């Protein structure tokens, strides 16, 4: 399920490009105001499957119009309202988050360098769910999707782009494991799936500066359009959980291309 949240704030506020960590912190804080245990479990453990852990939520770009860009730094929002979309796979996540929003509608986002934006949550809209069918659908990755894999001789996982020979497999495996983690959490059986994908040019890169284990790091993601052929339940998980890794940090937000 997806929410569209409208923030009210002063006109002319400055929004840095690396706002993602502040959004993530706010999401956890909002969840905690309604259910501390769920928020802590989601932050510390997530939903495990096959030795990995998934948060099963994602968020898109913070947008406001009109705006004026400041090269390499951010933008001035010359409007008193801006919007953010947030997506949850599990109903319990959504209901807890909405409850938290109604308890605390005011928040100040703090960014690196001392910038901040005080906001009032002025509107919460639950977006209608698309129809998910078995078969093929086309998607656009709006915020770069991150795929990495452990490599011999390297301390940290290595980023892989669509040019890598195993990229499709790694992308699909990540998606399937996300879906299975949600099934495992609900006590439902997992199963095998037949899935295929085709990536379309152009492919663009995006660096996202996020807070990871107490340190700010740049993560490289890739933006492109692609076709996914899969069962309806896999399409649904992609749409709500996002594509690739670190979706809870604002990476891998997808939109469906409607024909």
PDB file of C-alpha atoms in Angstrom, residues 145-259:
ATOM      1  CA  UNK A 145      18.386   0.628  -7.549  1.00  0.00           C
ATOM      2  CA  UNK A 146      21.401  -0.816  -5.738  1.00  0.00           C
ATOM      3  CA  UNK A 147      22.577  -4.366  -6.373  1.00  0.00           C
ATOM      4  CA  UNK A 148      25.757  -5.730  -4.790  1.00  0.00           C
ATOM      5  CA  UNK A 149      27.411  -9.080  -4.299  1.00  0.00           C
ATOM      6  CA  UNK A 150      30.200 -10.354  -2.085  1.00  0.00           C
ATOM      7  CA  UNK A 151      33.485 -10.826  -3.932  1.00  0.00           C
ATOM      8  CA  UNK A 152      36.626 -12.718  -2.968  1.00  0.00           C
ATOM      9  CA  UNK A 153      39.407 -10.383  -1.894  1.00  0.00           C
ATOM     10  CA  UNK A 154      37.052  -7.507  -1.071  1.00  0.00           C
ATOM     11  CA  UNK A 155      36.016  -6.543   2.450  1.00  0.00           C
ATOM     12  CA  UNK A 156      32.744  -4.976   1.331  1.00  0.00           C
ATOM     13  CA  UNK A 157      30.137  -6.101  -1.230  1.00  0.00           C
ATOM     14  CA  UNK A 158      30.788  -4.864  -4.755  1.00  0.00           C
ATOM     15  CA  UNK A 159      28.247  -2.797  -6.695  1.00  0.00           C
ATOM     16  CA  UNK A 160      26.982  -4.356  -9.901  1.00  0.00           C
ATOM     17  CA  UNK A 161      25.372  -2.528 -12.801  1.00  0.00           C
ATOM     18  CA  UNK A 162      23.081  -3.779 -15.561  1.00  0.00           C
ATOM     19  CA  UNK A 163      26.110  -4.519 -17.747  1.00  0.00           C
ATOM     20  CA  UNK A 164      27.171  -7.318 -15.370  1.00  0.00           C
ATOM     21  CA  UNK A 165      26.414 -10.796 -16.694  1.00  0.00           C
ATOM     22  CA  UNK A 166      24.566 -11.847 -13.528  1.00  0.00           C
ATOM     23  CA  UNK A 167      22.677  -8.595 -12.936  1.00  0.00           C
ATOM     24  CA  UNK A 168      19.252  -9.912 -13.968  1.00  0.00           C
ATOM     25  CA  UNK A 169      19.672 -12.949 -11.726  1.00  0.00           C
ATOM     26  CA  UNK A 170      20.811 -10.855  -8.734  1.00  0.00           C
ATOM     27  CA  UNK A 171      17.973  -8.353  -9.251  1.00  0.00           C
ATOM     28  CA  UNK A 172      15.327 -11.082  -9.441  1.00  0.00           C
ATOM     29  CA  UNK A 173      16.787 -13.055  -6.532  1.00  0.00           C
ATOM     30  CA  UNK A 174      16.658  -9.970  -4.317  1.00  0.00           C
ATOM     31  CA  UNK A 175      13.021  -9.419  -5.275  1.00  0.00           C
ATOM     32  CA  UNK A 176      12.062 -13.046  -4.655  1.00  0.00           C
ATOM     33  CA  UNK A 177      13.768 -13.064  -1.255  1.00  0.00           C
ATOM     34  CA  UNK A 178      11.885  -9.904  -0.273  1.00  0.00           C
ATOM     35  CA  UNK A 179       8.627 -11.580  -1.193  1.00  0.00           C
ATOM     36  CA  UNK A 180       9.529 -14.757   0.669  1.00  0.00           C
ATOM     37  CA  UNK A 181      10.442 -12.757   3.779  1.00  0.00           C
ATOM     38  CA  UNK A 182       6.900 -11.345   3.824  1.00  0.00           C
ATOM     39  CA  UNK A 183       5.422 -14.830   3.401  1.00  0.00           C
ATOM     40  CA  UNK A 184       7.663 -16.183   6.155  1.00  0.00           C
ATOM     41  CA  UNK A 185       6.543 -13.387   8.480  1.00  0.00           C
ATOM     42  CA  UNK A 186       2.884 -14.216   7.802  1.00  0.00           C
ATOM     43  CA  UNK A 187       3.473 -17.944   8.324  1.00  0.00           C
ATOM     44  CA  UNK A 188       2.747 -18.797   4.692  1.00  0.00           C
ATOM     45  CA  UNK A 189       4.644 -21.299   2.575  1.00  0.00           C
ATOM     46  CA  UNK A 190       7.229 -20.106   0.072  1.00  0.00           C
ATOM     47  CA  UNK A 191       7.479 -21.508  -3.427  1.00  0.00           C
ATOM     48  CA  UNK A 192       9.449 -21.344  -6.652  1.00  0.00           C
ATOM     49  CA  UNK A 193       8.727 -18.759  -9.345  1.00  0.00           C
ATOM     50  CA  UNK A 194       9.455 -18.398 -13.048  1.00  0.00           C
ATOM     51  CA  UNK A 195      10.528 -14.784 -13.596  1.00  0.00           C
ATOM     52  CA  UNK A 196      12.196 -12.916 -16.432  1.00  0.00           C
ATOM     53  CA  UNK A 197      13.205  -9.317 -17.036  1.00  0.00           C
ATOM     54  CA  UNK A 198      14.435  -7.117 -19.863  1.00  0.00           C
ATOM     55  CA  UNK A 199      16.245  -3.823 -19.257  1.00  0.00           C
ATOM     56  CA  UNK A 200      15.879  -0.923 -21.686  1.00  0.00           C
ATOM     57  CA  UNK A 201      18.363   1.840 -22.487  1.00  0.00           C
ATOM     58  CA  UNK A 202      19.239   4.423 -21.388  1.00  0.00           C
ATOM     59  CA  UNK A 203      20.718   3.373 -18.043  1.00  0.00           C
ATOM     60  CA  UNK A 204      21.687   6.206 -15.695  1.00  0.00           C
ATOM     61  CA  UNK A 205      23.696   6.128 -12.474  1.00  0.00           C
ATOM     62  CA  UNK A 206      22.808   7.872  -9.234  1.00  0.00           C
ATOM     63  CA  UNK A 207      24.810   8.341  -6.030  1.00  0.00           C
ATOM     64  CA  UNK A 208      22.793   8.504  -2.818  1.00  0.00           C
ATOM     65  CA  UNK A 209      24.476   9.662   0.406  1.00  0.00           C
ATOM     66  CA  UNK A 210      22.974   7.672   3.276  1.00  0.00           C
ATOM     67  CA  UNK A 211      23.637   7.078   6.961  1.00  0.00           C
ATOM     68  CA  UNK A 212      24.842   3.489   7.363  1.00  0.00           C
ATOM     69  CA  UNK A 213      26.038   2.090  10.703  1.00  0.00           C
ATOM     70  CA  UNK A 214      26.633   5.593  12.026  1.00  0.00           C
ATOM     71  CA  UNK A 215      28.600   6.814   8.992  1.00  0.00           C
ATOM     72  CA  UNK A 216      27.591   8.630   5.823  1.00  0.00           C
ATOM     73  CA  UNK A 217      28.411   6.618   2.714  1.00  0.00           C
ATOM     74  CA  UNK A 218      27.743   7.066  -0.997  1.00  0.00           C
ATOM     75  CA  UNK A 219      25.767   4.234  -2.551  1.00  0.00           C
ATOM     76  CA  UNK A 220      25.606   3.845  -6.309  1.00  0.00           C
ATOM     77  CA  UNK A 221      22.327   2.925  -7.925  1.00  0.00           C
ATOM     78  CA  UNK A 222      21.043   2.588 -11.471  1.00  0.00           C
ATOM     79  CA  UNK A 223      17.915   4.044 -13.040  1.00  0.00           C
ATOM     80  CA  UNK A 224      16.267   2.473 -16.072  1.00  0.00           C
ATOM     81  CA  UNK A 225      13.007   1.154 -17.460  1.00  0.00           C
ATOM     82  CA  UNK A 226      12.435  -2.584 -17.591  1.00  0.00           C
ATOM     83  CA  UNK A 227       9.899  -5.291 -18.280  1.00  0.00           C
ATOM     84  CA  UNK A 228       9.192  -7.876 -15.623  1.00  0.00           C
ATOM     85  CA  UNK A 229       7.412 -11.128 -16.405  1.00  0.00           C
ATOM     86  CA  UNK A 230       6.258 -12.697 -13.160  1.00  0.00           C
ATOM     87  CA  UNK A 231       3.279 -13.849 -11.084  1.00  0.00           C
ATOM     88  CA  UNK A 232       0.978 -11.120  -9.775  1.00  0.00           C
ATOM     89  CA  UNK A 233       2.250 -11.478  -6.192  1.00  0.00           C
ATOM     90  CA  UNK A 234       5.823 -10.713  -7.318  1.00  0.00           C
ATOM     91  CA  UNK A 235       4.673  -7.612  -9.215  1.00  0.00           C
ATOM     92  CA  UNK A 236       2.937  -6.466  -6.041  1.00  0.00           C
ATOM     93  CA  UNK A 237       6.050  -6.908  -3.900  1.00  0.00           C
ATOM     94  CA  UNK A 238       8.185  -5.010  -6.415  1.00  0.00           C
ATOM     95  CA  UNK A 239       5.715  -2.123  -6.468  1.00  0.00           C
ATOM     96  CA  UNK A 240       5.526  -1.794  -2.694  1.00  0.00           C
ATOM     97  CA  UNK A 241       8.951  -2.967  -1.464  1.00  0.00           C
ATOM     98  CA  UNK A 242      11.030  -1.376  -4.226  1.00  0.00           C
ATOM     99  CA  UNK A 243      13.802  -2.673  -6.492  1.00  0.00           C
ATOM    100  CA  UNK A 244      17.160  -3.828  -5.192  1.00  0.00           C
ATOM    101  CA  UNK A 245      18.797  -3.147  -1.841  1.00  0.00           C
ATOM    102  CA  UNK A 246      18.455  -0.312   0.692  1.00  0.00           C
ATOM    103  CA  UNK A 247      14.934   0.667  -0.383  1.00  0.00           C
ATOM    104  CA  UNK A 248      14.237   1.794   3.185  1.00  0.00           C
ATOM    105  CA  UNK A 249      16.903   4.462   2.549  1.00  0.00           C
ATOM    106  CA  UNK A 250      15.123   5.836  -0.498  1.00  0.00           C
ATOM    107  CA  UNK A 251      16.722   3.692  -3.183  1.00  0.00           C
ATOM    108  CA  UNK A 252      14.898   1.599  -5.772  1.00  0.00           C
ATOM    109  CA  UNK A 253      11.539   3.415  -5.885  1.00  0.00           C
ATOM    110  CA  UNK A 254       9.566   2.167  -8.896  1.00  0.00           C
ATOM    111  CA  UNK A 255       6.571   3.400 -10.849  1.00  0.00           C
ATOM    112  CA  UNK A 256       4.539   1.339 -13.288  1.00  0.00           C
ATOM    113  CA  UNK A 257       4.326   2.471 -16.882  1.00  0.00           C
ATOM    114  CA  UNK A 258       0.656   2.354 -17.745  1.00  0.00           C
ATOM    115  CA  UNK A 259      -0.055   1.607 -21.401  1.00  0.00           C
TER     116      UNK A 259
END
